[in-house]
Amino acid sequence: GVLNTDSLPTRFGYGKPASAVQITPLDIDVRPDGQGLPAGSGTATTGAVIFAAKCAACHGAGGVGGPNGSLVTTTPAPGKRTEKVIGNYWPYATTVFDYIQRAMPFSQPGSLTNEEVYSLTAYLLTANKLLDEKAVLNAQTLPKIVMPAQKLFVPDDRKAGPEIH
Amino acid sequence: GVLNTDSLPTRFGYGKPASAVQITPLDIDVRPDGQGLPAGSGTATTGAVIFAAKCAACHGAGGVGGPNGSLVTTTPAPGKRTEKVIGNYWPYATTVFDYIQRAMPFSQPGSLTNEEVYSLTAYLLTANKLLDEKAVLNAQTLPKIVMPAQKLFVPDDRKAGPEIH
Amino acid sequence: VAVVQTSFAKGLQISIPQVPDDPTKQMGVPPGKVGTRSAFEKLAKNASDISSRSPLQDLYGTITPSDLHFERHHNGVPAIDPAKYELLIHGQVERPTVFTLADLKRFPSVSRIAFLECSGNFRTGKETMSPQEICGLTSQSEWTGVLLSTLFREVGVKPSSSWFLAEGGDAALMTRSIPTSKGWNDAIIAYAQNGEALRPEQGYPVRLFLPGWEGNTSVKWLRRLELGDAPWQTREETSKYSEGIKGGKIRQFSFDIDARSIITFPAYPVQIQKGWIEIRGLAWSGRGKVSRVEVSTDAGKTWKLAELQEPILDKAHVRFRHLWQWNGSETEIMSRVTDETGYVQPTFAQLIDARGADTGGYHFNPITVWQIKPDGRVLNRPENFR
Amino acid sequence: VAVVQTSFAKGLQISIPQVPDDPTKQMGVPPGKVGTRSAFEKLAKNASDISSRSPLQDLYGTITPSDLHFERHHNGVPAIDPAKYELLIHGQVERPTVFTLADLKRFPSVSRIAFLECSGNFRTGKETMSPQEICGLTSQSEWTGVLLSTLFREVGVKPSSSWFLAEGGDAALMTRSIPTSKGWNDAIIAYAQNGEALRPEQGYPVRLFLPGWEGNTSVKWLRRLELGDAPWQTREETSKYSEGIKGGKIRQFSFDIDARSIITFPAYPVQIQKGWIEIRGLAWSGRGKVSRVEVSTDAGKTWKLAELQEPILDKAHVRFRHLWQWNGSETEIMSRVTDETGYVQPTFAQLIDARGADTGGYHFNPITVWQIKPDGRVLNRPENFR
Ligand code: HEC
Ligand code: HEC
Ligand SMILES: [Ca+2]
Ligand SMILES: [Ca+2]
Ligand SMILES: [Ca+2]
Ligand SMILES: [Ca+2]
Ligand SMILES: [Ca+2]
Ligand SMILES: [Ca+2]
Ligand SMILES: [Co+2]
Ligand SMILES: [Co+2]
């Protein structure tokens, strides 16, 4: 099922060069090193107001409970597993910004401004006790936050072969 | 893709024995040696009347022309191929009975009595000049008719391999 | 519904599905019980009163979507209640038996991917013909069922039986005589196609499937098998599905599908542009596996080996591909297949030469030639029987 | 529509299709442009808000009918106009490029039959669970598209690139980081499935297809590939699609689908009868070909080799079958696959033993055990994480 690559020309010439004007609006991804973070900033105080208005209906007041799951660490009921949330399971804080920006609020994805996303990120980190409530989150400060779960993450160590892993 | 037949039991025991009552109504096929021909008989004179009423609309008056094709040999228009019909192309007369019985008239298949099928067969053979118009067709006489095309038919002689055939 | 003006369709009223300006900004349709086909995909067979042709030029890979499998019926598609379905096997057998659909499904099963082609699958006569029109009576599915040999053992087919009659439960009561050896060899009593029950148009709930043989012998809506010792000479194996050959003779019981290939891209009605073009097509043989496909882009002067998509299966459509750099000159392109028996797909002229001008359209498997015009139009090269 | 009384459905209103008493005595439905599914076949996926499961127990062979392919979306199925569709490739490339759908189809194409499985494909907890409920997030298609390596050469991917981001054009803007080596190796930018354009639920008009890898990485409705030198750590590869392992660690970027098999017949909800039974099921591995499937009919005490339907394809569902004569005694039946790397499908206990009790449902591929009751009922044997 693999094409004999010897017979391929170096280039076919299909497609058009992509200009910055085409790339920039799509290139919204944010990496752990901060690459991709936009200008702007936000705080937990502002985030709390936005969260109550746009998020709490699905994720609960203060990010706990709600029909679509908690976002903040809580103590599990006896015999229950700990819910995996930002505070205890997410290895990078930049992911909070990236994901909210692309996918939330669920019913209106892509509707938030950069300031709003910074503020919501600050709010959720604060609620998870990972950020001081006075802190200003921006492209410089956000990548510096070290998440408690980061040290737990290991890349796949499974190998082909008989071992069960 | 082929099952390892070694591991098959001799019989699985699924299905039910078929009784004569189940087989007989379905077993309507007629072979060139006459096997399968029912009791009864028919003549071209009777067949002509039935044909005009039940068949001519589709196969033309006298079995020539009509929206669904001629059944009787005609001289082709200059430059046209001879139409392949019962008289010049069918190798066995029993096939006429078998096919009419199972499939005609097209809009009411299976509606004819054995007498009607014998008569229509007699009529079409007569129209194709293969049977005397006074002849009585039945299980004994029908298989005896030798069709002009029979000598033309040869079984497939193509073989696997490079030959074009 | 909107009215559009294009060079192809002037003032044509067509339906344009509604899509959001930016689908990333509004919630999509939730998961469903049964999937859909995009409203933008207008796939259709080419239907007449008696057949319906697969849109080969619009298909990819080798599996034919079940609802685009070609159709050829002799009195339409019957509606059959699977709970009432029965298969009768009788004649030269130890134990005449009736099987329900549930009985058939309990037997050991097999699956195989194989083509099914109508032996009348050939049209020519004009330039503006697509692969669908020329050659759309071939399709491919993964068929599942019980080997007929398993049922033969179950009912105790007698050694005296050399032919059996297969009869359909349609309004044509379709009947064909089949050598009993094919039943012992690889015939399948099929009840499934591409993962699900047979489609009604393909014989629901049960059909005969004879790998590599002309489609008509794979009797649909199968209701009865009678074991005998001579062919029945049914109308479908005498008046039809027989072909004139040299010396005024008529060849009968020509079951095997001779090897064939056709370029499905580029092909009418597409218009091509200069530059690299991947020539794509299908190749198959009823006698075994495809060994190679050659492509000519210089009107048959030289031939190059096309790439064959693996797996190359026995009696199955194979997808072939060949890269070609078109410089804008007028030319003709064509493909020819060679099967594992050494048979090389002939030209139209070679077939007429071998069979005589009186032959008809059955088992007619010539090389299809596509004319490439300087403006990029791709046209069938019509052939003439006389 | 009629009201029927059965032991299963009391007074349920169901639709019974109308069929003639004798379909051989009235003309059938003429050939059509698009085929149909028999009204007697009630095939359906099992749909929730976020996924929809293939009815494995109702399927035959290995191809999943496209409209029964499992679904897993993160904000529904977007409606995309193929004429407006574009794929952007940028980042660590010589030539950032935008491709239309027509551009993608012009490149050399490949087809391959391969499974796609969601790595979250495991449910347990009760006896009355069918294969669909336990394991219905796996399906198989013949995928056609352009090798990503062909596009990588076209845009000039820089040797510095070790990871790329694949982004979907759905309302979740789904993103996954993929090692660039997978792109060079066997990734396909797929635009067709089982002979026709991708279905909307499977990513129409274009998806990424990563053979053998967890389904979520085969990003649907693909709109963008960014070449980079480190993973992005998207929410889908951190918060989700990661699994707890021993020592409180969390395993990430676990892409390969471990080998798995499941008996799909007999399985809940069927009830079996004494006598010969063909045990049927599916087996597959994301690491290569299936080498063998063993079946136990005595609760795991002894194992026998099942027959494997050819062709056995790389990273593809394989149909296995094994004849068993049931004497009416209570027992347990199960299957286990071994792939060509020597990996043997583990039991639930072996998996917990290897990963610790804190692991979740991702990449959970245990042997499925079916309890056979003396009255012929077949029930799932539920397993417990703690
Ligand atoms: C209409 C319901 C709804 C609203 C409103 C909503 N969410 Fe969500 N949220 C969801 C759903 C559903 C998911 C899970 C999506 C998935 O798994 O694909 C989710 C997931 C998340 C996650 C990831 C959780 C995890 O553990 O992986 C975060 C973070 C999040 N939402 C933040 C927000 C924020 C911030 C807002 C407001 C700006 C918001 N959500 C508004 C429904 C909603
Ligand atoms: C409503 C139209 C219609 C009527 C009425 C009809 N036929 Fe036909 N007949 C057809 C069609 C259509 C075919 C071709 C069927 C096929 O090829 O599957 C055909 C085929 C035949 C053939 C085979 C021709 C060949 O060369 O293979 C015979 C013989 C025949 N009909 C006899 C009859 C007789 C006898 C009757 C009356 C009892 C009859 N038909 C009534 C439509 C009709
Ligand atoms: Ca970026
Ligand atoms: Ca933004
Ligand atoms: Ca008989
Ligand atoms: Ca009769
Ligand atoms: Ca023939
Ligand atoms: Ca994983
Ligand atoms: Co080539
Ligand atoms: Co076995």
Tab-separated table of N, CA, C and O in Angstrom, chain C residues 70-156:
chain	number	residue	atom	x	y	z
C	70	PHE	N	-23.995	-1.480	-8.948
C	70	PHE	CA	-24.812	-1.532	-10.162
C	70	PHE	C	-26.010	-2.464	-9.962
C	70	PHE	O	-25.990	-3.353	-9.100
C	71	GLU	N	-27.014	-2.235	-10.757
C	71	GLU	CA	-28.216	-3.074	-10.725
C	71	GLU	C	-28.501	-3.620	-12.119
C	71	GLU	O	-28.315	-2.932	-13.108
C	72	ARG	N	-28.959	-4.846	-12.180
C	72	ARG	CA	-29.484	-5.425	-13.414
C	72	ARG	C	-30.556	-6.392	-12.987
C	72	ARG	O	-30.258	-7.399	-12.318
C	73	HIS	N	-31.789	-6.045	-13.296
C	73	HIS	CA	-32.894	-6.912	-12.899
C	73	HIS	C	-33.669	-7.304	-14.136
C	73	HIS	O	-33.642	-6.611	-15.151
C	74	HIS	N	-34.409	-8.394	-14.038
C	74	HIS	CA	-35.218	-8.819	-15.174
C	74	HIS	C	-36.702	-8.632	-14.949
C	74	HIS	O	-37.493	-8.822	-15.855
C	75	ASN	N	-37.071	-8.234	-13.768
C	75	ASN	CA	-38.417	-7.693	-13.532
C	75	ASN	C	-38.459	-6.991	-12.185
C	75	ASN	O	-39.334	-7.239	-11.360
C	76	GLY	N	-37.479	-6.112	-11.977
C	76	GLY	CA	-37.476	-5.274	-10.782
C	76	GLY	C	-37.019	-5.977	-9.512
C	76	GLY	O	-36.640	-7.155	-9.523
C	77	VAL	N	-37.032	-5.223	-8.436
C	77	VAL	CA	-36.552	-5.678	-7.127
C	77	VAL	C	-37.745	-6.129	-6.304
C	77	VAL	O	-38.629	-5.324	-6.003
C	78	PRO	N	-37.797	-7.409	-5.913
C	78	PRO	CA	-38.925	-7.864	-5.089
C	78	PRO	C	-38.754	-7.441	-3.625
C	78	PRO	O	-37.635	-7.292	-3.141
C	79	ALA	N	-39.869	-7.255	-2.955
C	79	ALA	CA	-39.842	-6.984	-1.512
C	79	ALA	C	-40.040	-8.303	-0.787
C	79	ALA	O	-41.073	-8.960	-0.952
C	80	ILE	N	-39.038	-8.718	-0.021
C	80	ILE	CA	-39.078	-10.041	0.622
C	80	ILE	C	-38.968	-9.898	2.134
C	80	ILE	O	-38.091	-9.195	2.642
C	81	ASP	N	-39.852	-10.573	2.825
C	81	ASP	CA	-39.838	-10.588	4.283
C	81	ASP	C	-38.831	-11.649	4.730
C	81	ASP	O	-39.025	-12.839	4.465
C	82	PRO	N	-37.765	-11.247	5.404
C	82	PRO	CA	-36.721	-12.226	5.758
C	82	PRO	C	-37.237	-13.324	6.685
C	82	PRO	O	-36.691	-14.427	6.689
C	83	ALA	N	-38.267	-13.021	7.442
C	83	ALA	CA	-38.809	-14.038	8.360
C	83	ALA	C	-39.537	-15.134	7.593
C	83	ALA	O	-39.702	-16.244	8.085
C	84	LYS	N	-39.993	-14.807	6.379
C	84	LYS	CA	-40.711	-15.823	5.582
C	84	LYS	C	-39.780	-16.478	4.568
C	84	LYS	O	-40.178	-17.419	3.879
C	85	TYR	N	-38.562	-15.969	4.459
C	85	TYR	CA	-37.639	-16.458	3.436
C	85	TYR	C	-37.290	-17.931	3.661
C	85	TYR	O	-37.034	-18.355	4.785
C	86	GLU	N	-37.229	-18.676	2.548
C	86	GLU	CA	-36.753	-20.062	2.584
C	86	GLU	C	-35.928	-20.373	1.346
C	86	GLU	O	-36.246	-19.908	0.251
C	87	LEU	N	-34.898	-21.173	1.537
C	87	LEU	CA	-34.126	-21.701	0.408
C	87	LEU	C	-34.360	-23.200	0.343
C	87	LEU	O	-34.081	-23.925	1.314
C	88	LEU	N	-34.867	-23.646	-0.806
C	88	LEU	CA	-35.110	-25.073	-1.030
C	88	LEU	C	-33.956	-25.659	-1.837
C	88	LEU	O	-33.586	-25.102	-2.875
C	89	ILE	N	-33.390	-26.773	-1.354
C	89	ILE	CA	-32.394	-27.511	-2.146
C	89	ILE	C	-32.929	-28.919	-2.350
C	89	ILE	O	-33.261	-29.618	-1.372
C	90	HIS	N	-33.041	-29.330	-3.622
C	90	HIS	CA	-33.642	-30.639	-3.917
C	90	HIS	C	-33.050	-31.180	-5.213
C	90	HIS	O	-32.056	-30.679	-5.714
C	91	GLY	N	-33.663	-32.236	-5.732
C	91	GLY	CA	-33.139	-32.874	-6.946
C	91	GLY	C	-32.204	-34.007	-6.575
C	91	GLY	O	-32.524	-34.815	-5.686
C	92	GLN	N	-31.033	-34.038	-7.201
C	92	GLN	CA	-30.102	-35.148	-6.955
C	92	GLN	C	-29.330	-34.957	-5.646
C	92	GLN	O	-28.118	-34.745	-5.630
C	93	VAL	N	-30.084	-35.036	-4.563
C	93	VAL	CA	-29.493	-34.898	-3.225
C	93	VAL	C	-30.057	-36.006	-2.344
C	93	VAL	O	-31.147	-36.530	-2.602
C	94	GLU	N	-29.307	-36.359	-1.290
C	94	GLU	CA	-29.792	-37.386	-0.363
C	94	GLU	C	-30.967	-36.886	0.470
C	94	GLU	O	-31.888	-37.628	0.765
C	95	ARG	N	-30.911	-35.599	0.846
C	95	ARG	CA	-31.888	-35.057	1.783
C	95	ARG	C	-32.412	-33.716	1.298
C	95	ARG	O	-31.815	-32.671	1.613
C	96	PRO	N	-33.502	-33.702	0.524
C	96	PRO	CA	-34.066	-32.410	0.121
C	96	PRO	C	-34.363	-31.597	1.381
C	96	PRO	O	-34.931	-32.129	2.338
C	97	THR	N	-33.934	-30.341	1.390
C	97	THR	CA	-33.987	-29.566	2.632
C	97	THR	C	-34.442	-28.143	2.354
C	97	THR	O	-34.141	-27.576	1.298
C	98	VAL	N	-35.141	-27.578	3.320
C	98	VAL	CA	-35.526	-26.169	3.291
C	98	VAL	C	-34.789	-25.454	4.416
C	98	VAL	O	-34.818	-25.907	5.562
C	99	PHE	N	-34.107	-24.378	4.061
C	99	PHE	CA	-33.356	-23.600	5.045
C	99	PHE	C	-34.003	-22.227	5.231
C	99	PHE	O	-34.299	-21.544	4.248
C	100	THR	N	-34.187	-21.827	6.461
C	100	THR	CA	-34.586	-20.443	6.727
C	100	THR	C	-33.337	-19.567	6.678
C	100	THR	O	-32.199	-20.069	6.642
C	101	LEU	N	-33.549	-18.266	6.708
C	101	LEU	CA	-32.408	-17.351	6.748
C	101	LEU	C	-31.590	-17.589	8.013
C	101	LEU	O	-30.348	-17.612	7.980
C	102	ALA	N	-32.260	-17.802	9.117
C	102	ALA	CA	-31.555	-18.059	10.382
C	102	ALA	C	-30.728	-19.336	10.273
C	102	ALA	O	-29.590	-19.388	10.759
C	103	ASP	N	-31.281	-20.363	9.618
C	103	ASP	CA	-30.499	-21.594	9.404
C	103	ASP	C	-29.212	-21.275	8.649
C	103	ASP	O	-28.127	-21.716	9.033
C	104	LEU	N	-29.336	-20.530	7.559
C	104	LEU	CA	-28.157	-20.250	6.725
C	104	LEU	C	-27.091	-19.506	7.510
C	104	LEU	O	-25.899	-19.763	7.361
C	105	LYS	N	-27.525	-18.596	8.369
C	105	LYS	CA	-26.558	-17.804	9.135
C	105	LYS	C	-25.860	-18.614	10.219
C	105	LYS	O	-24.823	-18.199	10.725
C	106	ARG	N	-26.446	-19.770	10.582
C	106	ARG	CA	-25.804	-20.591	11.614
C	106	ARG	C	-24.624	-21.386	11.062
C	106	ARG	O	-23.743	-21.786	11.819
C	107	PHE	N	-24.596	-21.636	9.776
C	107	PHE	CA	-23.492	-22.414	9.190
C	107	PHE	C	-22.174	-21.625	9.262
C	107	PHE	O	-22.187	-20.390	9.345
C	108	PRO	N	-21.043	-22.325	9.180
C	108	PRO	CA	-19.749	-21.628	9.072
C	108	PRO	C	-19.806	-20.624	7.925
C	108	PRO	O	-20.369	-20.924	6.864
C	109	SER	N	-19.255	-19.460	8.165
C	109	SER	CA	-19.372	-18.373	7.199
C	109	SER	C	-18.015	-18.014	6.607
C	109	SER	O	-16.969	-18.349	7.164
C	110	VAL	N	-18.051	-17.379	5.475
C	110	VAL	CA	-16.835	-16.853	4.836
C	110	VAL	C	-17.134	-15.445	4.348
C	110	VAL	O	-18.283	-15.103	4.082
C	111	SER	N	-16.083	-14.650	4.235
C	111	SER	CA	-16.203	-13.316	3.653
C	111	SER	C	-15.152	-13.206	2.569
C	111	SER	O	-14.046	-13.732	2.727
C	112	ARG	N	-15.478	-12.550	1.489
C	112	ARG	CA	-14.425	-12.238	0.523
C	112	ARG	C	-14.787	-10.988	-0.259
C	112	ARG	O	-15.942	-10.747	-0.611
C	113	ILE	N	-13.751	-10.219	-0.536
C	113	ILE	CA	-13.897	-9.014	-1.350
C	113	ILE	C	-13.738	-9.449	-2.795
C	113	ILE	O	-12.714	-10.027	-3.164
C	114	ALA	N	-14.748	-9.200	-3.612
C	114	ALA	CA	-14.690	-9.634	-5.004
C	114	ALA	C	-15.587	-8.737	-5.844
C	114	ALA	O	-16.553	-8.158	-5.348
C	115	PHE	N	-15.234	-8.648	-7.116
C	115	PHE	CA	-16.073	-7.850	-8.010
C	115	PHE	C	-17.264	-8.668	-8.468
C	115	PHE	O	-17.274	-9.909	-8.420
C	116	LEU	N	-18.273	-7.985	-8.962
C	116	LEU	CA	-19.395	-8.603	-9.657
C	116	LEU	C	-19.595	-7.758	-10.902
C	116	LEU	O	-19.735	-6.535	-10.805
C	117	GLU	N	-19.551	-8.407	-12.071
C	117	GLU	CA	-19.720	-7.653	-13.314
C	117	GLU	C	-20.768	-8.333	-14.179
C	117	GLU	O	-20.769	-9.559	-14.328
C	118	CYS	N	-21.617	-7.522	-14.759
C	118	CYS	CA	-22.575	-8.019	-15.748
C	118	CYS	C	-21.793	-8.299	-17.024
C	118	CYS	O	-21.004	-7.458	-17.469
C	119	SER	N	-22.016	-9.473	-17.642
C	119	SER	CA	-21.257	-9.784	-18.857
C	119	SER	C	-21.699	-8.909	-20.033
C	119	SER	O	-21.041	-8.887	-21.064
C	120	GLY	N	-22.792	-8.187	-19.858
C	120	GLY	CA	-23.213	-7.242	-20.899
C	120	GLY	C	-22.669	-5.843	-20.670
C	120	GLY	O	-23.210	-4.862	-21.180
C	121	ASN	N	-21.565	-5.771	-19.912
C	121	ASN	CA	-21.021	-4.467	-19.489
C	121	ASN	C	-20.151	-3.815	-20.551
C	121	ASN	O	-18.934	-3.688	-20.385
C	122	PHE	N	-20.768	-3.391	-21.644
C	122	PHE	CA	-20.003	-2.637	-22.647
C	122	PHE	C	-20.925	-1.734	-23.448
C	122	PHE	O	-21.968	-2.158	-23.933
C	123	ARG	N	-20.545	-0.482	-23.558
C	123	ARG	CA	-21.241	0.463	-24.417
C	123	ARG	C	-20.197	1.277	-25.157
C	123	ARG	O	-19.132	1.577	-24.617
C	124	THR	N	-20.507	1.651	-26.397
C	124	THR	CA	-19.656	2.571	-27.138
C	124	THR	C	-20.563	3.359	-28.074
C	124	THR	O	-21.778	3.296	-27.944
C	125	GLY	N	-19.978	4.132	-28.949
C	125	GLY	CA	-20.801	4.791	-29.963
C	125	GLY	C	-20.670	6.291	-29.998
C	125	GLY	O	-20.948	6.910	-31.021
C	126	LYS	N	-20.270	6.910	-28.883
C	126	LYS	CA	-20.075	8.352	-28.970
C	126	LYS	C	-18.912	8.799	-28.083
C	126	LYS	O	-18.441	8.044	-27.226
C	127	GLU	N	-18.464	10.024	-28.339
C	127	GLU	CA	-17.294	10.530	-27.611
C	127	GLU	C	-17.634	10.948	-26.180
C	127	GLU	O	-16.820	10.827	-25.285
C	128	THR	N	-18.834	11.467	-26.022
C	128	THR	CA	-19.212	11.997	-24.711
C	128	THR	C	-19.810	10.892	-23.850
C	128	THR	O	-20.991	10.911	-23.501
C	129	MET	N	-18.960	9.930	-23.532
C	129	MET	CA	-19.381	8.825	-22.655
C	129	MET	C	-18.404	8.719	-21.500
C	129	MET	O	-17.189	8.733	-21.686
C	130	SER	N	-18.962	8.580	-20.299
C	130	SER	CA	-18.146	8.468	-19.088
C	130	SER	C	-17.846	6.997	-18.811
C	130	SER	O	-18.484	6.107	-19.376
C	131	PRO	N	-16.908	6.713	-17.895
C	131	PRO	CA	-16.682	5.325	-17.478
C	131	PRO	C	-17.980	4.647	-17.025
C	131	PRO	O	-18.212	3.476	-17.323
C	132	GLN	N	-18.820	5.391	-16.323
C	132	GLN	CA	-20.109	4.860	-15.887
C	132	GLN	C	-20.945	4.351	-17.060
C	132	GLN	O	-21.548	3.277	-16.983
C	133	GLU	N	-20.960	5.138	-18.147
C	133	GLU	CA	-21.770	4.743	-19.299
C	133	GLU	C	-21.122	3.596	-20.079
C	133	GLU	O	-21.796	2.713	-20.595
C	134	ILE	N	-19.809	3.621	-20.168
C	134	ILE	CA	-19.099	2.589	-20.933
C	134	ILE	C	-19.068	1.272	-20.172
C	134	ILE	O	-19.248	0.207	-20.748
C	135	CYS	N	-18.884	1.371	-18.858
C	135	CYS	CA	-18.425	0.196	-18.105
C	135	CYS	C	-18.982	0.152	-16.681
C	135	CYS	O	-18.393	-0.448	-15.805
C	136	GLY	N	-20.159	0.786	-16.457
C	136	GLY	CA	-20.657	0.934	-15.084
C	136	GLY	C	-21.377	-0.270	-14.508
C	136	GLY	O	-21.898	-0.201	-13.394
C	137	LEU	N	-21.399	-1.386	-15.246
C	137	LEU	CA	-22.067	-2.579	-14.710
C	137	LEU	C	-21.060	-3.494	-14.018
C	137	LEU	O	-21.074	-4.721	-14.183
C	138	THR	N	-20.125	-2.899	-13.292
C	138	THR	CA	-19.224	-3.667	-12.438
C	138	THR	C	-19.081	-2.930	-11.116
C	138	THR	O	-19.051	-1.704	-11.089
C	139	SER	N	-19.042	-3.686	-10.038
C	139	SER	CA	-18.963	-3.111	-8.696
C	139	SER	C	-18.239	-4.109	-7.810
C	139	SER	O	-18.037	-5.254	-8.203
C	140	GLN	N	-17.856	-3.660	-6.636
C	140	GLN	CA	-17.148	-4.567	-5.728
C	140	GLN	C	-17.655	-4.434	-4.303
C	140	GLN	O	-17.909	-3.338	-3.827
C	141	SER	N	-17.784	-5.576	-3.645
C	141	SER	CA	-18.226	-5.605	-2.254
C	141	SER	C	-17.442	-6.656	-1.494
C	141	SER	O	-16.836	-7.543	-2.080
C	142	GLU	N	-17.509	-6.555	-0.170
C	142	GLU	CA	-17.093	-7.661	0.682
C	142	GLU	C	-18.353	-8.494	0.941
C	142	GLU	O	-19.287	-8.029	1.595
C	143	TRP	N	-18.372	-9.695	0.376
C	143	TRP	CA	-19.548	-10.569	0.479
C	143	TRP	C	-19.361	-11.546	1.631
C	143	TRP	O	-18.270	-12.092	1.817
C	144	THR	N	-20.406	-11.789	2.392
C	144	THR	CA	-20.343	-12.778	3.469
C	144	THR	C	-21.509	-13.750	3.315
C	144	THR	O	-22.629	-13.332	2.999
C	145	GLY	N	-21.228	-15.010	3.567
C	145	GLY	CA	-22.286	-16.013	3.499
C	145	GLY	C	-21.731	-17.370	3.855
C	145	GLY	O	-20.652	-17.487	4.452
C	146	VAL	N	-22.457	-18.399	3.465
C	146	VAL	CA	-22.004	-19.771	3.704
C	146	VAL	C	-21.541	-20.332	2.366
C	146	VAL	O	-22.163	-20.080	1.329
C	147	LEU	N	-20.437	-21.078	2.389
C	147	LEU	CA	-19.987	-21.727	1.153
C	147	LEU	C	-21.059	-22.700	0.692
C	147	LEU	O	-21.609	-23.461	1.499
C	148	LEU	N	-21.346	-22.690	-0.596
C	148	LEU	CA	-22.346	-23.620	-1.109
C	148	LEU	C	-21.893	-25.061	-0.873
C	148	LEU	O	-22.722	-25.953	-0.630
C	149	SER	N	-20.595	-25.301	-0.880
C	149	SER	CA	-20.094	-26.656	-0.631
C	149	SER	C	-20.523	-27.157	0.753
C	149	SER	O	-20.772	-28.350	0.946
C	150	THR	N	-20.609	-26.232	1.713
C	150	THR	CA	-21.067	-26.609	3.056
C	150	THR	C	-22.517	-27.111	2.994
C	150	THR	O	-22.869	-28.126	3.606
C	151	LEU	N	-23.343	-26.413	2.221
C	151	LEU	CA	-24.739	-26.840	2.075
C	151	LEU	C	-24.833	-28.115	1.238
C	151	LEU	O	-25.687	-28.971	1.501
C	152	PHE	N	-23.974	-28.221	0.238
C	152	PHE	CA	-23.953	-29.449	-0.579
C	152	PHE	C	-23.694	-30.667	0.319
C	152	PHE	O	-24.321	-31.713	0.171
C	153	ARG	N	-22.734	-30.525	1.224
C	153	ARG	CA	-22.462	-31.626	2.150
C	153	ARG	C	-23.672	-31.879	3.063
C	153	ARG	O	-24.030	-33.019	3.348
C	154	GLU	N	-24.281	-30.807	3.507
C	154	GLU	CA	-25.410	-30.930	4.432
C	154	GLU	C	-26.569	-31.711	3.811
C	154	GLU	O	-27.190	-32.541	4.478
C	155	VAL	N	-26.865	-31.416	2.536
C	155	VAL	CA	-28.005	-32.099	1.895
C	155	VAL	C	-27.574	-33.378	1.183
C	155	VAL	O	-28.415	-34.117	0.685
C	156	GLY	N	-26.259	-33.622	1.098
C	156	GLY	CA	-25.776	-34.836	0.439
C	156	GLY	C	-25.973	-34.798	-1.068
C	156	GLY	O	-26.730	-35.606	-1.623
